[in-house]
Amino acid sequence: MASYYLASNPNLPNNGCDIHRVCPEGCPNLPPPVERINLGDLPDSKTAIHVARRKFYNHAHLIDGCAHCTNSTPHETLN
Ligand SMILES: [Zn+2]
């Protein structure tokens, strides 16, 4: 389990960035604490996205996984 965050608050107006990313704790793409929402301790990013979309159902189409976290696999390392 890991703490997951929504990396921006859908209820706040944002400056042209309409997509709200879901990231686990420790992701380098996470914004400062004031700009993120704790989704709780969840088993994986897929669940976290589901929780975020349910919580902000009127913005669900704008909520997606963080590219950094979702697309990386344990086999891929950037050396
Ligand atoms: Zn991330």
XYZ file of N, CA and C and ligand atoms in Angstrom:
238
model
N 0.841 -1.199 0.000
C 0.000 0.000 0.000
C 0.878 1.251 0.000
N 0.370 2.253 -0.652
C 1.089 3.524 -0.687
C 0.068 4.650 -0.623
N 0.510 5.787 -0.148
C -0.352 6.958 -0.162
C -0.393 7.526 -1.575
N -1.606 7.745 -2.069
C -1.759 8.330 -3.399
C -2.327 9.731 -3.294
N -1.941 10.551 -4.246
C -2.375 11.944 -4.256
C -2.906 12.322 -5.630
N -3.873 13.215 -5.612
C -4.285 13.877 -6.837
C -3.447 15.143 -6.925
N -2.670 15.256 -8.012
C -1.629 16.278 -8.077
C -2.135 17.664 -8.458
N -3.406 17.907 -8.214
C -3.966 19.252 -8.304
C -5.405 19.156 -7.846
N -5.965 20.235 -7.395
C -7.323 20.226 -6.868
C -8.322 20.594 -7.953
N -9.171 19.645 -8.371
C -10.130 19.932 -9.448
C -11.123 21.027 -9.090
N -11.291 21.286 -7.803
C -12.243 22.312 -7.394
C -11.652 23.715 -7.405
N -10.358 23.798 -7.686
C -9.731 25.104 -7.818
C -9.533 25.406 -9.289
N -9.674 26.681 -9.671
C -9.385 27.022 -11.062
C -7.899 26.832 -11.325
N -7.548 26.227 -12.445
C -6.121 26.101 -12.753
C -5.820 26.782 -14.076
N -4.578 27.118 -14.235
C -4.171 27.984 -15.339
C -3.861 27.187 -16.600
N -4.883 26.725 -17.262
C -4.676 26.070 -18.546
C -4.356 24.598 -18.449
N -4.020 24.119 -17.254
C -3.711 22.706 -17.092
C -4.971 21.991 -16.615
N -5.627 21.306 -17.514
C -6.921 20.732 -17.190
C -6.839 19.294 -16.681
N -5.704 18.648 -16.899
C -5.584 17.255 -16.494
C -5.058 17.166 -15.060
N -5.724 16.333 -14.287
C -5.327 16.143 -12.900
C -4.700 14.768 -12.763
N -3.440 14.735 -12.402
C -2.687 13.490 -12.348
C -2.774 12.834 -10.972
N -2.828 11.502 -11.008
C -2.792 10.730 -9.772
C -1.383 10.159 -9.603
N -0.772 10.413 -8.455
C 0.598 9.977 -8.196
C 0.725 9.351 -6.818
N 1.584 8.355 -6.694
C 1.895 7.844 -5.363
C 2.863 8.776 -4.649
N 2.903 8.625 -3.334
C 3.861 9.364 -2.536
C 5.266 9.063 -3.034
N 6.083 10.081 -3.160
C 7.452 9.872 -3.606
C 7.653 10.135 -5.082
N 6.575 10.319 -5.838
C 6.724 10.640 -7.251
C 7.370 12.014 -7.413
N 8.372 12.112 -8.278
C 9.032 13.416 -8.471
C 8.115 14.461 -9.108
N 7.001 14.013 -9.691
C 6.081 14.955 -10.325
C 5.066 15.551 -9.356
N 5.062 15.086 -8.121
C 4.091 15.604 -7.161
C 4.337 17.084 -6.879
N 3.267 17.868 -6.864
C 3.395 19.286 -6.520
C 3.523 19.473 -5.009
N 3.735 20.700 -4.549
C 3.797 20.965 -3.101
C 2.503 20.532 -2.403
N 2.578 20.225 -1.098
C 1.405 19.729 -0.355
C 0.146 20.579 -0.517
N 0.272 21.890 -0.621
C -0.913 22.744 -0.725
C -1.657 22.539 -2.041
N -0.981 21.965 -3.052
C -1.603 21.818 -4.365
C -2.055 20.399 -4.650
N -1.953 19.515 -3.663
C -2.343 18.138 -3.904
C -3.365 17.666 -2.880
N -4.063 16.590 -3.234
C -5.116 16.050 -2.379
C -4.766 14.605 -2.047
N -4.793 14.282 -0.770
C -4.510 12.915 -0.338
C -5.713 12.034 -0.640
N -5.481 10.961 -1.399
C -6.556 10.027 -1.736
C -6.601 8.850 -0.761
N -5.589 8.738 0.089
C -5.538 7.654 1.062
C -4.546 6.582 0.655
N -4.446 5.561 1.499
C -3.555 4.435 1.226
C -4.255 3.444 0.318
N -3.694 3.226 -0.878
C -4.348 2.403 -1.899
C -3.348 1.411 -2.482
N -3.843 0.269 -2.973
C -2.953 -0.801 -3.430
C -2.191 -0.487 -4.718
N -2.808 0.269 -5.622
C -2.120 0.560 -6.878
C -2.693 1.820 -7.516
N -2.019 2.272 -8.576
C -2.424 3.533 -9.203
C -3.776 3.414 -9.906
N -4.112 2.214 -10.393
C -5.391 2.018 -11.044
C -6.542 2.275 -10.065
N -6.385 1.750 -8.851
C -7.375 1.979 -7.802
C -7.421 3.456 -7.431
N -6.246 4.068 -7.353
C -6.174 5.477 -6.983
C -6.903 6.356 -8.001
N -6.753 6.040 -9.280
C -7.448 6.796 -10.326
C -8.966 6.628 -10.169
N -9.382 5.403 -9.877
C -10.803 5.124 -9.677
C -11.355 5.931 -8.503
N -10.609 5.948 -7.399
C -11.031 6.685 -6.208
C -11.122 8.182 -6.518
N -10.127 8.693 -7.218
C -10.102 10.119 -7.553
C -11.277 10.493 -8.452
N -11.573 9.623 -9.429
C -12.679 9.907 -10.353
C -14.031 9.860 -9.650
N -14.148 8.982 -8.658
C -15.400 8.901 -7.913
C -15.547 10.105 -6.992
N -14.428 10.520 -6.401
C -14.438 11.655 -5.474
C -14.763 12.953 -6.212
N -14.218 13.094 -7.417
C -14.445 14.295 -8.225
C -15.136 13.889 -9.516
N -16.332 13.304 -9.361
C -17.034 12.703 -10.489
C -17.319 13.704 -11.599
N -17.498 14.964 -11.229
C -17.786 15.954 -12.275
C -16.537 16.370 -13.044
N -15.372 15.906 -12.600
C -14.126 16.157 -13.330
C -13.470 14.843 -13.756
N -14.214 13.752 -13.686
C -13.630 12.415 -13.885
C -12.885 12.280 -15.208
N -13.419 12.906 -16.254
C -12.791 12.793 -17.572
C -11.440 13.503 -17.635
N -11.148 14.338 -16.624
C -9.888 15.075 -16.616
C -8.858 14.435 -15.695
N -9.233 13.351 -15.037
C -8.330 12.703 -14.083
C -7.659 11.505 -14.748
N -6.346 11.475 -14.665
C -5.598 10.396 -15.302
C -4.362 10.073 -14.470
N -3.750 8.960 -14.791
C -2.542 8.571 -14.080
C -1.358 9.419 -14.505
N -0.425 9.565 -13.597
C 0.814 10.256 -13.899
C 1.618 9.433 -14.905
N 2.072 10.067 -15.986
C 2.829 9.350 -17.013
C 4.105 8.752 -16.435
N 4.718 9.471 -15.548
C 5.966 9.006 -14.954
C 5.763 7.689 -14.203
N 4.671 7.614 -13.439
C 4.433 6.439 -12.600
C 3.759 5.321 -13.375
N 2.784 5.658 -14.211
C 1.985 4.665 -14.887
C 2.771 3.922 -15.952
N 3.657 4.633 -16.646
C 4.360 4.027 -17.769
C 5.690 3.384 -17.386
N 6.160 3.659 -16.191
C 7.454 3.091 -15.809
C 7.261 1.680 -15.273
N 8.179 0.826 -15.586
C 8.153 -0.532 -15.073
C 9.453 -0.775 -14.321
N 9.465 -1.792 -13.467
C 10.694 -2.079 -12.705
C 11.870 -2.431 -13.599
N 11.584 -2.846 -14.856
C 12.665 -3.254 -15.743
C 13.347 -2.064 -16.409
N 12.639 -0.938 -16.453
C 13.178 0.211 -17.159
C 13.861 1.156 -16.182
N 15.106 1.412 -16.410
C 15.826 2.385 -15.602
C 16.510 3.375 -16.526
N 16.555 4.605 -16.091
C 17.220 5.644 -16.869
C 18.614 5.853 -16.291
N 19.586 5.299 -16.953
C 20.952 5.442 -16.455
C 21.667 6.571 -17.179
Zn 3.796 10.337 -10.697
